XYZ file of C-alpha atoms in Angstrom:
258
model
C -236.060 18.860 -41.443
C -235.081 20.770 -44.226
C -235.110 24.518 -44.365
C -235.580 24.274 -40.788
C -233.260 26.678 -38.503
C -231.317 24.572 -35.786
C -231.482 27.181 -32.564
C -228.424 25.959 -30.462
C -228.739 29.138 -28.199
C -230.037 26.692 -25.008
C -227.796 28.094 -22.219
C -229.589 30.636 -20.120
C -227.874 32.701 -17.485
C -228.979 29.893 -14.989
C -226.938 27.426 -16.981
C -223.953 29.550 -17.518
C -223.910 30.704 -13.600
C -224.299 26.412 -12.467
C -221.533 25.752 -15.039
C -219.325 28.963 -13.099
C -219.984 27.027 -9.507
C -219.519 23.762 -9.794
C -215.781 24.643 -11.575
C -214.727 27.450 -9.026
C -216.198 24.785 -6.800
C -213.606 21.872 -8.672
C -211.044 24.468 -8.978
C -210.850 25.081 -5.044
C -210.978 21.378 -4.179
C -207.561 21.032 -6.027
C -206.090 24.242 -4.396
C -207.226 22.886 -0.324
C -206.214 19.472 -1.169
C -203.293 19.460 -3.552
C -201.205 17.721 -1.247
C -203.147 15.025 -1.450
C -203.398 14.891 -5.518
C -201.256 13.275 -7.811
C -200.154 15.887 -10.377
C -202.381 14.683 -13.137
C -205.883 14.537 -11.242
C -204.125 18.082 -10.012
C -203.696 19.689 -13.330
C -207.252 18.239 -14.582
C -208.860 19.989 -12.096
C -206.887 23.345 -12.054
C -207.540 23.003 -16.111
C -211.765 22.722 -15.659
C -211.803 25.208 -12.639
C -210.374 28.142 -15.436
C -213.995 27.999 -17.242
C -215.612 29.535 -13.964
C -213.887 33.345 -13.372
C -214.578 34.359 -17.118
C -218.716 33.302 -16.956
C -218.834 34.746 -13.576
C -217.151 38.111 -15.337
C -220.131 37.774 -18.343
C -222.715 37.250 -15.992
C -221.479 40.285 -13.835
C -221.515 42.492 -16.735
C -225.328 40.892 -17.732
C -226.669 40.907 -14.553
C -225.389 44.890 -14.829
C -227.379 45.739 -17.808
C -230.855 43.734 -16.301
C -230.402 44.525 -12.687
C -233.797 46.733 -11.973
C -231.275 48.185 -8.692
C -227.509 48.407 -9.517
C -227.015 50.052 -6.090
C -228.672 47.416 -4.299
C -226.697 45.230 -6.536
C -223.430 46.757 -5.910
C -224.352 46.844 -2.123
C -225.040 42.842 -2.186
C -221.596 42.548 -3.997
C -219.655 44.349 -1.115
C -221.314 42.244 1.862
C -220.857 38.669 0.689
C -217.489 39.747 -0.280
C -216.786 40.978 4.020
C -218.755 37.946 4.733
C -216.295 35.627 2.458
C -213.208 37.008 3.720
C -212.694 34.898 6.605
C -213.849 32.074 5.330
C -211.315 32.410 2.532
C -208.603 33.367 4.328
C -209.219 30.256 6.266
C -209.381 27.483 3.476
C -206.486 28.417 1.543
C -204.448 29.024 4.338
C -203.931 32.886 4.384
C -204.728 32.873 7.932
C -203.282 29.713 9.369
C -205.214 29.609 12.895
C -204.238 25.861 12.957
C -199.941 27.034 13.727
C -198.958 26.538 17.383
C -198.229 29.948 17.092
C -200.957 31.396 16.266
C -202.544 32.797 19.373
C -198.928 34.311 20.195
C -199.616 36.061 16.989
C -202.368 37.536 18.068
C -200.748 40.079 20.553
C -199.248 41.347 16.816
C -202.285 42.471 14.660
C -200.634 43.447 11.818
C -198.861 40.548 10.949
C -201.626 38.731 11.181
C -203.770 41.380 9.091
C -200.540 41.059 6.382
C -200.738 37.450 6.515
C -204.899 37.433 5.536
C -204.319 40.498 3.748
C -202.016 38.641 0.781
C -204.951 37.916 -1.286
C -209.179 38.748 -1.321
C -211.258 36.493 -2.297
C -213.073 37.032 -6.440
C -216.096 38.742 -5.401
C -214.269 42.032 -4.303
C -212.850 41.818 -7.942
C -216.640 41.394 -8.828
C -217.493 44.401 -6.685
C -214.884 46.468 -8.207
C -215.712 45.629 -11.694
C -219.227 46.647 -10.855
C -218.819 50.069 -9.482
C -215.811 50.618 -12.559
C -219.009 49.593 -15.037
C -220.838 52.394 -12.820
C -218.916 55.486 -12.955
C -217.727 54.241 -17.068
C -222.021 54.784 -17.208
C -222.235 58.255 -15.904
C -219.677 59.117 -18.224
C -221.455 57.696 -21.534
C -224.819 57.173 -20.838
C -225.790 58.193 -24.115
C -224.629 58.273 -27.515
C -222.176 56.235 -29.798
C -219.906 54.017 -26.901
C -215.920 54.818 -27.029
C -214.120 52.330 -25.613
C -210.699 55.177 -25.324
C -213.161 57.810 -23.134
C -213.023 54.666 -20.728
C -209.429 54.378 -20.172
C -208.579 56.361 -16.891
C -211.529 54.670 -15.540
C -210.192 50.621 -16.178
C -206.597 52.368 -15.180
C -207.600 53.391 -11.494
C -209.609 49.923 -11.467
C -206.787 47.966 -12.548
C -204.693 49.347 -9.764
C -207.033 49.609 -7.200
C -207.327 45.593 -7.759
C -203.647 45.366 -7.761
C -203.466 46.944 -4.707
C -205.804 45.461 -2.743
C -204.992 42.183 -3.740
C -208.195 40.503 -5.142
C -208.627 37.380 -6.676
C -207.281 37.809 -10.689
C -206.081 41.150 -9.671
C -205.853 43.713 -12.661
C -206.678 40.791 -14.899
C -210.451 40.385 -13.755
C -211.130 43.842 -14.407
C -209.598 43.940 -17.713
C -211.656 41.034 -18.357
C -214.908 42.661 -17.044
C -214.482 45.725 -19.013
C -214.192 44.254 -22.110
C -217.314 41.718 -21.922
C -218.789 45.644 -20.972
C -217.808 46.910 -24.113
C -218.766 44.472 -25.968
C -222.146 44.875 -24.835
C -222.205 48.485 -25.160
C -221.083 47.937 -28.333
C -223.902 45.597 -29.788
C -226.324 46.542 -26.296
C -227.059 42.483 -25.545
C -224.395 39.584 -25.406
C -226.112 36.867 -27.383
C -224.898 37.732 -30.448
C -221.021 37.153 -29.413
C -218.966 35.647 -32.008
C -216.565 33.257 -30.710
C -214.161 35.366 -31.923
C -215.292 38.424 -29.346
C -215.417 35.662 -26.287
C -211.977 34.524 -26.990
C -210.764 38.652 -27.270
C -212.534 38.723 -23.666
C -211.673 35.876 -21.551
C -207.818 36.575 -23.108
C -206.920 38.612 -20.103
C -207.371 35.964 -17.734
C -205.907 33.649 -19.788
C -202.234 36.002 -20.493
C -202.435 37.502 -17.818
C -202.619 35.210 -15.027
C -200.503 32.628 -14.376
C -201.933 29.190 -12.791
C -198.578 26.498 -12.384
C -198.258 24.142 -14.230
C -198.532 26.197 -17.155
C -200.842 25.816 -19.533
C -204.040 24.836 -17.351
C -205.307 28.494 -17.929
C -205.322 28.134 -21.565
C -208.389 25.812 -20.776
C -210.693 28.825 -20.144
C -210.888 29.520 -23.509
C -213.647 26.771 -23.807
C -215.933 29.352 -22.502
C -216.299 30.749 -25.791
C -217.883 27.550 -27.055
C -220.305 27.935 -24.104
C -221.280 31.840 -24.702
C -221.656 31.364 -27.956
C -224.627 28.812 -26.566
C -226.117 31.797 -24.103
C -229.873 32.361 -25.349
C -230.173 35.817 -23.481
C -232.322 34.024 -21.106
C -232.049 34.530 -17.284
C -233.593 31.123 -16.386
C -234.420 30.104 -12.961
C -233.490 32.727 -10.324
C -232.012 31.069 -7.289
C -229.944 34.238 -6.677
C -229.147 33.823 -2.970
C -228.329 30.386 -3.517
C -225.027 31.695 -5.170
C -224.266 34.329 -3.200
C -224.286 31.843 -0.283
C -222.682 29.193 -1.671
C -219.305 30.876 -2.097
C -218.531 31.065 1.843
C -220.117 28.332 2.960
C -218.601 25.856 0.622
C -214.927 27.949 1.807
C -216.178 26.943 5.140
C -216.773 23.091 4.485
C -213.522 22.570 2.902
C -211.539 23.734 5.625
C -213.661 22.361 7.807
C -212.740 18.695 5.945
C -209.258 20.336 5.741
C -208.370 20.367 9.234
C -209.712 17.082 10.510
């Protein structure tokens, strides 16, 4: 009708977070089963698996600002991330118990804790991000934000990710930090200009490199879909999430290995 306002704001956090799963959940089909791929199918889904790291980053940083118990929150972070580990380690082959030689390896832990130890999975990222957005709160809780008084703070972060190993390393925390700063910045996240999402997702985009080069460009499609977030939470199936990341680890090397 005319003069009438079109709202296209329709995504809530529900949305978003669904969207996040089902392409981490495409994105990990293609890594356990590439062998079996043709290139093509391979780089199609590698290329819609990139739009799930930078909503899961957003939502981290919304859930954040909403949470009524960031310690609890930050807690619940840490243990599905211990709880994921093995499961992890197991589907993308980090911790190959299916060798011949793996129960001689045994009788040397730490080759076999160097072996599951080359990468942890995304939600020890997550954690990290969290507990960066933490002490970066103690520091400013009040006042005009600065994203420079932050610096030493996404540093040590950065590092500590690098270090560790985790899932987008030093990338996923750059990418946290700024969706964080943006909403300092404006204090909500639904008035992101696509302009802003693209400046966030970036890191993960230059700074990560996903062969063949360029599926990661495709996660700058996310900024379409933020630009859609109504500031809504939706339905809260929160558990649901936090489950589904081991135990769909678990059924694909369970399909793996038959």
């Amino acid at each position: 009708k005319n003069g009438e306002i079109v709202n296209l704001k329709k995504l809530s956090g529900y949305h978003l977070k669904f969207i996040a799963v089902i392409s981490m959940l495409i994105d990990h089909i293609a890594v356990v089963f590439q062998a079996s791929l043709s290139e093509s199918i391979y780089f199609v889904l590698r290329a819609a698996g990139r739009l799930s790291f930078p909503l899961f980053c957003f939502l981290l940083v919304e859930g954040f600002f909403h949470t009524k118990n960031k310690k609890r929150y930050q807690q619940r972070l840490f243990i599905f991330a211990v709880l994921s580990e093995l499961p992890y380690d197991l589907a993308f082959r980090y911790l190959p118990v299916d060798r011949p030689d793996f129960l001689a390896q045994l009788q040397h832990p730490l080759s076999v804790f160097s072996a599951a130890f080359q990468q942890q999975n995304v939600l020890f990222t997550l954690f990290l991000g969290f507990t960066a957005m933490l002490l970066m709160e103690r520091k400013q809780p009040y006042g005009q934000y600065s994203i420079y008084k932050n610096i030493d703070t996404l540093i040590l972060f950065c590092c500590l990710s690098e270090i560790l190993q985790t899932d987008c390393g030093a990338a996923g925390i750059l990418c946290i930090f700024l969706f964080y700063s943006s909403y300092k910045e404006r204090e909500n996240n639904t008035g992101l200009t696509i302009k802003e999402s693209l400046i966030d997702i970036a890191p993960t985009v230059l700074l990560t490199y996903i062969p063949p080069f360029p599926v990661q460009i495709s996660a700058l499609a996310d900024s379409l879909l933020l630009r859609l977030y109504s500031g809504e939470k939706g339905k809260n199936h929160k558990y649901f999430f936090y489950l589904f990341y081991p135990l769909h680890l678990v059924v694909l090397y369970l399909i793996n290995t038959k």
